[in-house]
Tab-separated table of C-alpha atoms in Angstrom:
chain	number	residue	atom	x	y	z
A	1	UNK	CA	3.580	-33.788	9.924
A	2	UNK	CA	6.997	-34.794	12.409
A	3	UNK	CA	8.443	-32.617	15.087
A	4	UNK	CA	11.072	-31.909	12.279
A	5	UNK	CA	8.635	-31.034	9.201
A	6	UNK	CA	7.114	-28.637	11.584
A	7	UNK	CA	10.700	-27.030	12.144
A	8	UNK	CA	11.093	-26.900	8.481
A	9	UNK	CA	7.856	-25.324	8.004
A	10	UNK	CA	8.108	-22.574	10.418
A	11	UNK	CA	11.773	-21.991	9.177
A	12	UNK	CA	10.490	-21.010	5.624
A	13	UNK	CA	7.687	-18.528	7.593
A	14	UNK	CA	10.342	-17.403	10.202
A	15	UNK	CA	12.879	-16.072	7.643
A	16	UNK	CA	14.549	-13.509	9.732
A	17	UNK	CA	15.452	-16.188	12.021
A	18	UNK	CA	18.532	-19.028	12.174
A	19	UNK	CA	17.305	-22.470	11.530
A	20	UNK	CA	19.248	-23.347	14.641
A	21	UNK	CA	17.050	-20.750	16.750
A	22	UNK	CA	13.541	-22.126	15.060
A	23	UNK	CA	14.938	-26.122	16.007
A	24	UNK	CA	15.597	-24.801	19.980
A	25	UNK	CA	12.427	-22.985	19.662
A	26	UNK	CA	10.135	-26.084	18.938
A	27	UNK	CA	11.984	-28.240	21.523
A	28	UNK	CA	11.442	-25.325	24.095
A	29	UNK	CA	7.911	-24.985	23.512
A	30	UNK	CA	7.512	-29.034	23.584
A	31	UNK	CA	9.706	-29.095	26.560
A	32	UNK	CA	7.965	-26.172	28.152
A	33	UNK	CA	4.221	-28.436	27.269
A	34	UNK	CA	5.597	-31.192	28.788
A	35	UNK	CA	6.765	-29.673	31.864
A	36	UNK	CA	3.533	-28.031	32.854
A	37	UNK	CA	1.577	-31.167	32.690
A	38	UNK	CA	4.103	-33.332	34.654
A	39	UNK	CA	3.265	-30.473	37.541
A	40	UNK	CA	-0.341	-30.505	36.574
A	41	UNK	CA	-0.389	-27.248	35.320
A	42	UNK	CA	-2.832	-26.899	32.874
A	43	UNK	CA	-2.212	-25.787	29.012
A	44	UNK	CA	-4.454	-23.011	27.945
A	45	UNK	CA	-4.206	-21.903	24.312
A	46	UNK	CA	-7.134	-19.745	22.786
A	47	UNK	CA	-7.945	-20.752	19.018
A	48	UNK	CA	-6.362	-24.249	19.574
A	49	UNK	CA	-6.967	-26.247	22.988
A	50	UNK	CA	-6.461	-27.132	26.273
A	51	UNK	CA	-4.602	-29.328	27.923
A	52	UNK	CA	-5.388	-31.040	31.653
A	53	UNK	CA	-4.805	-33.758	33.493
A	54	UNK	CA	-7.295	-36.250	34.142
A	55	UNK	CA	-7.567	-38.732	37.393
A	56	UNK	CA	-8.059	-43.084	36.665
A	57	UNK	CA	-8.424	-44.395	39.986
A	58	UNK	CA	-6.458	-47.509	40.921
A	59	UNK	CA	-7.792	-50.801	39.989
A	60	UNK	CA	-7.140	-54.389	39.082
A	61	UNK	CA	-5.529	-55.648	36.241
A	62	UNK	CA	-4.083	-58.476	34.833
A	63	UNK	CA	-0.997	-59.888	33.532
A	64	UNK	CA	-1.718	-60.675	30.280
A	65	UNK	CA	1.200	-63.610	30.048
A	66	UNK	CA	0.332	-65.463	33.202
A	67	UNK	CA	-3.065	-63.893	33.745
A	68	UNK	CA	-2.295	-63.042	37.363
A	69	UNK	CA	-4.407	-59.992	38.728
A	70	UNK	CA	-1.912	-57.559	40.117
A	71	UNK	CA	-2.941	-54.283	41.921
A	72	UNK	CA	-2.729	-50.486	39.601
A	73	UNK	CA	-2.214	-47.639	41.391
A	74	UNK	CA	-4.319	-44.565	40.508
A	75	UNK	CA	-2.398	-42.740	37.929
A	76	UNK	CA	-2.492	-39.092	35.795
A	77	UNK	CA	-3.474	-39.234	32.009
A	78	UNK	CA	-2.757	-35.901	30.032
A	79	UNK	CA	-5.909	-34.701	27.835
A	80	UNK	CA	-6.502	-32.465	25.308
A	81	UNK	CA	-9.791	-30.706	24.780
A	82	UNK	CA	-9.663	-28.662	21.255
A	83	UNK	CA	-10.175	-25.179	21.125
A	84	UNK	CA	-13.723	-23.983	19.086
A	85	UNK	CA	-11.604	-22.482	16.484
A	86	UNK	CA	-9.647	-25.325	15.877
A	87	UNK	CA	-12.600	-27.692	15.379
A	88	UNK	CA	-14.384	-25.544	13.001
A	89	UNK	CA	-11.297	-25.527	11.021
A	90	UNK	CA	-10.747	-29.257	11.283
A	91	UNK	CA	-14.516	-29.719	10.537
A	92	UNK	CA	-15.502	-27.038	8.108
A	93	UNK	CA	-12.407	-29.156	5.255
A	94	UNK	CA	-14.870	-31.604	5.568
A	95	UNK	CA	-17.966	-30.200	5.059
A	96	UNK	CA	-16.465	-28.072	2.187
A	97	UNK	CA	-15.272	-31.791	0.051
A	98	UNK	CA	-18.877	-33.156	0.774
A	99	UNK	CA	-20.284	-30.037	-0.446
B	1	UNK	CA	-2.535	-20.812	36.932
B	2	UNK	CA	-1.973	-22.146	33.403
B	3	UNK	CA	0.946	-22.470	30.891
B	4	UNK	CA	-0.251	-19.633	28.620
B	5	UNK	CA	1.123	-18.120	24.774
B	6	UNK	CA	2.346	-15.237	26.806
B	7	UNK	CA	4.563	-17.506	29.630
B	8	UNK	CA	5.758	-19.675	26.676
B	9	UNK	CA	6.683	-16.212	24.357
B	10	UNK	CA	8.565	-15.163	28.166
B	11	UNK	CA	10.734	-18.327	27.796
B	12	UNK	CA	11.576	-18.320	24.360
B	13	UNK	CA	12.969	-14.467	24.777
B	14	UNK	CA	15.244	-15.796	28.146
B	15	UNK	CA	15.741	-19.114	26.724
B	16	UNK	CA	16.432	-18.575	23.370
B	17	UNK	CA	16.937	-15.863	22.862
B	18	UNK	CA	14.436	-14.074	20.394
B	19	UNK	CA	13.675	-10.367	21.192
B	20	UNK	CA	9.833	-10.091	22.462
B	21	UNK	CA	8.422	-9.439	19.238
B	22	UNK	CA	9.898	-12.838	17.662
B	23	UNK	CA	9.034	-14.691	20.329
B	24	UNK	CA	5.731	-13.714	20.540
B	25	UNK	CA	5.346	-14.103	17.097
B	26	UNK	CA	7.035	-17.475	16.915
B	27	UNK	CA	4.240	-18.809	19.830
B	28	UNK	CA	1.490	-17.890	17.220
B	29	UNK	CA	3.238	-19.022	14.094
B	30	UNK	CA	3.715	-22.486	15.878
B	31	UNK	CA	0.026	-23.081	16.842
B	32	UNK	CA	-1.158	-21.931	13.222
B	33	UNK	CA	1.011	-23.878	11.609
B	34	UNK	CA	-0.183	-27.487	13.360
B	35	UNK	CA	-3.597	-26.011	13.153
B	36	UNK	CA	-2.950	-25.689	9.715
B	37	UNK	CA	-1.562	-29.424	8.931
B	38	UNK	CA	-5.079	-30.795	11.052
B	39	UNK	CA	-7.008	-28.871	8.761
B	40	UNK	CA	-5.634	-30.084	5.629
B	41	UNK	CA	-6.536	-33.401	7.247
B	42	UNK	CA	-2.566	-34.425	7.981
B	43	UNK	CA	-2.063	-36.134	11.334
B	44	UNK	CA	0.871	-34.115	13.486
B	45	UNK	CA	3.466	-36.699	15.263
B	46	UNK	CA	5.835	-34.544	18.039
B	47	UNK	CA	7.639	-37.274	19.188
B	48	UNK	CA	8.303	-36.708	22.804
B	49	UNK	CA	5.221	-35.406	23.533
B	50	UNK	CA	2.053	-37.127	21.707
B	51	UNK	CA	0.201	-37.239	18.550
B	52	UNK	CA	-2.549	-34.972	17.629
B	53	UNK	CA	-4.901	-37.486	15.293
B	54	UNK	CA	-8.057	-36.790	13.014
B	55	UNK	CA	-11.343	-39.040	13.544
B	56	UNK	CA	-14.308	-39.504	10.978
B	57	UNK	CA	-17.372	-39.136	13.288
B	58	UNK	CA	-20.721	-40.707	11.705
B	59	UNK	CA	-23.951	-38.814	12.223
B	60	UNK	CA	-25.270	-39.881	15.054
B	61	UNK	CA	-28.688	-38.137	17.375
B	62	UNK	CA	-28.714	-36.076	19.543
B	63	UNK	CA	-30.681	-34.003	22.072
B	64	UNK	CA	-30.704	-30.423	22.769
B	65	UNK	CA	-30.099	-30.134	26.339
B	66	UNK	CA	-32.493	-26.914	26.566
B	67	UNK	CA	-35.783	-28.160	25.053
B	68	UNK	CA	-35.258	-32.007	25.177
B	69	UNK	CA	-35.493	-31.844	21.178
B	70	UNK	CA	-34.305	-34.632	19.677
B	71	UNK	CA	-31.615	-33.249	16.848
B	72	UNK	CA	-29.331	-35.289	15.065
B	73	UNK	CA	-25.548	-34.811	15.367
B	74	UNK	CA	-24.198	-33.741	11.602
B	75	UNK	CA	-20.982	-36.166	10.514
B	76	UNK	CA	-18.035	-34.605	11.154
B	77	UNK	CA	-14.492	-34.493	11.634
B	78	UNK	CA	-12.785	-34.119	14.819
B	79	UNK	CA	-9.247	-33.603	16.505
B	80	UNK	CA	-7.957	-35.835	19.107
B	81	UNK	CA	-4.681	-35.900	21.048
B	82	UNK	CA	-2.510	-38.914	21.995
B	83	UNK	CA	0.084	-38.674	24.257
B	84	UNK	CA	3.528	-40.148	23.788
B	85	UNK	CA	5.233	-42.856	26.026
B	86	UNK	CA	7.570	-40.139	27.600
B	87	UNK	CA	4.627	-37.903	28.303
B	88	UNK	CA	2.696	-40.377	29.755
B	89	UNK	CA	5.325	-41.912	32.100
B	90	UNK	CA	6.127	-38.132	33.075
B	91	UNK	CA	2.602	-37.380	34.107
B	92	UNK	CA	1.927	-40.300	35.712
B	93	UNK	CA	4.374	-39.534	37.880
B	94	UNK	CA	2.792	-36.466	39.242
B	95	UNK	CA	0.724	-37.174	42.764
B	96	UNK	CA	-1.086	-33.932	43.417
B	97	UNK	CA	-5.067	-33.897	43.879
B	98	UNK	CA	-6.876	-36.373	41.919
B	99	UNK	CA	-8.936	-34.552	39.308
Protein backbone atom coordinates (compact mmCIF):
# COMPACT_ATOMS: atom_id res chain seq x y z
CA UNK A 1 0.00 0.00 0.00
CA UNK A 2 1.51 3.87 -1.26
CA UNK A 3 1.02 7.09 0.59
CA UNK A 4 -1.70 7.59 -2.18
CA UNK A 5 -3.65 4.08 -1.93
CA UNK A 6 -3.87 4.90 1.68
CA UNK A 7 -5.56 8.35 0.72
CA UNK A 8 -7.85 6.49 -1.50
CA UNK A 9 -8.70 4.09 1.10
CA UNK A 10 -9.55 6.37 3.84
CA UNK A 11 -11.48 8.57 1.25
CA UNK A 12 -14.03 5.69 0.60
CA UNK A 13 -14.29 5.30 4.80
CA UNK A 14 -14.23 9.16 5.28
CA UNK A 15 -17.28 9.87 3.05
CA UNK A 16 -18.46 13.00 4.65
CA UNK A 17 -15.22 14.44 3.87
CA UNK A 18 -13.52 16.23 0.48
CA UNK A 19 -10.90 14.11 -1.07
CA UNK A 20 -8.83 17.26 -1.01
CA UNK A 21 -9.22 17.44 2.97
CA UNK A 22 -8.37 13.42 3.38
CA UNK A 23 -4.95 14.13 0.81
CA UNK A 24 -3.86 17.32 3.37
CA UNK A 25 -4.82 15.13 6.15
CA UNK A 26 -2.30 12.22 5.39
CA UNK A 27 0.50 14.68 4.49
CA UNK A 28 -0.22 16.48 7.90
CA UNK A 29 -0.09 13.51 9.92
CA UNK A 30 3.24 12.31 7.92
CA UNK A 31 4.54 15.76 8.21
CA UNK A 32 3.50 16.06 11.81
CA UNK A 33 5.57 12.13 12.32
CA UNK A 34 8.34 13.46 10.78
CA UNK A 35 8.65 16.55 12.64
CA UNK A 36 8.59 15.05 16.08
CA UNK A 37 11.39 12.72 15.42
CA UNK A 38 13.70 15.33 13.76
CA UNK A 39 13.27 17.09 17.49
CA UNK A 40 13.49 13.74 19.13
CA UNK A 41 10.20 13.70 20.29
CA UNK A 42 9.03 10.45 20.61
CA UNK A 43 5.80 8.87 18.70
CA UNK A 44 3.46 7.16 21.03
CA UNK A 45 0.45 5.43 19.47
CA UNK A 46 -1.53 2.77 21.62
CA UNK A 47 -2.72 -0.34 19.44
CA UNK A 48 0.04 0.39 16.82
CA UNK A 49 3.70 1.51 17.97
CA UNK A 50 6.18 3.66 19.00
CA UNK A 51 8.48 5.56 17.55
CA UNK A 52 12.14 6.80 19.14
CA UNK A 53 15.23 7.71 18.29
CA UNK A 54 18.09 5.62 18.76
CA UNK A 55 21.98 6.78 19.34
CA UNK A 56 25.12 4.95 16.78
CA UNK A 57 28.13 6.36 18.12
CA UNK A 58 30.73 7.70 15.69
CA UNK A 59 33.08 5.36 14.13
CA UNK A 60 35.27 4.48 11.20
CA UNK A 61 34.31 3.72 7.92
CA UNK A 62 35.44 3.32 4.66
CA UNK A 63 35.17 4.58 1.26
CA UNK A 64 34.08 1.89 -0.56
CA UNK A 65 35.67 3.31 -4.12
CA UNK A 66 39.12 4.10 -2.87
CA UNK A 67 38.90 2.19 0.38
CA UNK A 68 40.14 5.15 2.42
CA UNK A 69 38.94 5.06 6.18
CA UNK A 70 37.29 8.37 6.81
CA UNK A 71 35.94 9.42 10.29
CA UNK A 72 31.56 9.08 11.01
CA UNK A 73 30.22 11.20 13.30
CA UNK A 74 27.71 9.78 15.82
CA UNK A 75 24.39 10.13 14.24
CA UNK A 76 20.30 9.63 15.16
CA UNK A 77 18.44 6.57 13.56
CA UNK A 78 14.52 6.71 13.90
CA UNK A 79 12.96 3.26 15.27
CA UNK A 80 9.87 1.81 15.48
CA UNK A 81 8.85 -0.62 18.17
CA UNK A 82 5.19 -2.16 17.28
CA UNK A 83 2.46 -1.82 19.48
CA UNK A 84 1.08 -5.48 21.17
CA UNK A 85 -2.04 -5.07 19.28
CA UNK A 86 -0.55 -4.59 16.14
CA UNK A 87 1.66 -7.70 16.33
CA UNK A 88 -1.03 -10.00 17.30
CA UNK A 89 -2.82 -8.82 14.32
CA UNK A 90 0.17 -9.10 12.03
CA UNK A 91 0.89 -12.55 13.65
CA UNK A 92 -2.42 -14.13 14.40
CA UNK A 93 -3.02 -13.97 9.73
CA UNK A 94 -0.39 -16.23 10.02
CA UNK A 95 -1.15 -18.58 12.41
CA UNK A 96 -4.80 -18.66 11.09
CA UNK A 97 -3.32 -19.89 7.08
CA UNK A 98 -1.07 -22.54 8.91
CA UNK A 99 -3.95 -23.62 10.84
CA UNK B 1 6.47 14.52 26.12
CA UNK B 2 5.38 12.53 23.06
CA UNK B 3 3.59 13.18 19.70
CA UNK B 4 0.29 11.57 20.75
CA UNK B 5 -3.40 10.66 18.62
CA UNK B 6 -4.77 13.49 20.64
CA UNK B 7 -1.82 16.35 19.59
CA UNK B 8 -2.04 14.99 15.99
CA UNK B 9 -6.30 15.12 16.08
CA UNK B 10 -5.34 19.08 17.66
CA UNK B 11 -3.50 19.79 14.35
CA UNK B 12 -5.65 18.37 11.92
CA UNK B 13 -8.75 20.59 13.48
CA UNK B 14 -6.24 24.04 13.22
CA UNK B 15 -4.53 22.80 10.26
CA UNK B 16 -7.02 21.44 8.27
CA UNK B 17 -9.57 22.15 9.20
CA UNK B 18 -11.88 19.17 10.36
CA UNK B 19 -14.21 19.93 13.35
CA UNK B 20 -12.90 17.81 16.56
CA UNK B 21 -14.97 14.95 15.98
CA UNK B 22 -13.48 14.35 12.29
CA UNK B 23 -10.31 14.86 13.26
CA UNK B 24 -10.27 12.68 15.94
CA UNK B 25 -11.86 10.23 14.03
CA UNK B 26 -9.64 10.63 11.00
CA UNK B 27 -6.33 9.93 13.58
CA UNK B 28 -7.98 6.47 14.31
CA UNK B 29 -9.24 5.67 10.86
CA UNK B 30 -5.57 6.30 9.61
CA UNK B 31 -3.78 3.91 12.06
CA UNK B 32 -6.52 1.11 11.41
CA UNK B 33 -6.35 1.35 8.09
CA UNK B 34 -2.24 0.64 7.76
CA UNK B 35 -2.82 -1.75 10.55
CA UNK B 36 -5.18 -3.24 8.42
CA UNK B 37 -2.96 -3.52 5.03
CA UNK B 38 0.08 -5.26 7.59
CA UNK B 39 -2.36 -7.66 8.56
CA UNK B 40 -3.48 -8.77 5.29
CA UNK B 41 0.26 -9.26 4.88
CA UNK B 42 0.67 -6.02 2.29
CA UNK B 43 3.84 -4.02 2.90
CA UNK B 44 2.86 -0.02 3.45
CA UNK B 45 5.39 2.44 1.41
CA UNK B 46 4.78 6.42 2.74
CA UNK B 47 7.23 7.85 0.74
CA UNK B 48 8.72 10.66 2.68
CA UNK B 49 8.74 9.04 5.69
CA UNK B 50 9.72 5.12 5.63
CA UNK B 51 8.38 1.78 4.93
CA UNK B 52 6.63 -0.35 7.37
CA UNK B 53 7.77 -4.14 6.08
CA UNK B 54 6.57 -7.76 7.11
CA UNK B 55 9.34 -10.48 8.14
CA UNK B 56 8.86 -14.40 8.25
CA UNK B 57 10.53 -15.27 11.61
CA UNK B 58 11.56 -19.15 11.88
CA UNK B 59 11.03 -20.88 15.20
CA UNK B 60 13.77 -20.44 16.99
CA UNK B 61 14.43 -21.26 21.34
CA UNK B 62 14.04 -19.50 23.73
CA UNK B 63 14.26 -19.01 27.51
CA UNK B 64 11.82 -17.77 29.93
CA UNK B 65 13.52 -15.10 31.72
CA UNK B 66 11.59 -16.05 35.12
CA UNK B 67 12.40 -19.77 35.58
CA UNK B 68 15.41 -20.19 33.16
CA UNK B 69 13.04 -22.73 31.16
CA UNK B 70 14.14 -23.36 28.02
CA UNK B 71 10.86 -22.68 25.59
CA UNK B 72 10.98 -22.47 22.05
CA UNK B 73 9.99 -19.28 20.19
CA UNK B 74 6.70 -20.26 17.87
CA UNK B 75 7.33 -19.01 13.93
CA UNK B 76 5.85 -16.01 13.38
CA UNK B 77 5.30 -12.98 11.55
CA UNK B 78 6.47 -9.68 12.51
CA UNK B 79 6.29 -5.84 11.59
CA UNK B 80 9.28 -3.81 11.00
CA UNK B 81 9.77 -0.15 10.05
CA UNK B 82 12.25 1.38 7.56
CA UNK B 83 12.82 4.78 7.38
CA UNK B 84 13.00 6.79 4.19
CA UNK B 85 16.07 8.81 2.88
CA UNK B 86 14.34 12.18 3.87
CA UNK B 87 13.58 10.86 7.31
CA UNK B 88 16.77 9.68 7.90
CA UNK B 89 18.79 12.74 6.75
CA UNK B 90 16.18 14.82 8.94
CA UNK B 91 16.91 12.91 12.08
CA UNK B 92 20.29 12.68 11.74
CA UNK B 93 20.41 16.03 11.90
CA UNK B 94 19.09 16.35 15.35
CA UNK B 95 22.10 16.71 18.18
CA UNK B 96 20.28 16.47 21.47
CA UNK B 97 21.35 13.71 24.17
CA UNK B 98 22.56 10.57 22.78
CA UNK B 99 20.05 7.85 23.60
Amino acid sequence: MTKSELIEALARRQTHLAFGDVELAVKSLIEQMSQALSHGERIEIRGFGSFSLHYRPPRMGRNPKTGDAVALPGKHVPHFKPGKELRERVNQSVQLQDA
Amino acid sequence: MALTKAEMAERLFLEVGLNKREAKEFVDAYFEVVREALEKGEQVKLSGFGNFDLREKNQRPGRNPKTGKEIPISARRVVTFRPGQKLKVRVEGYAGPRE
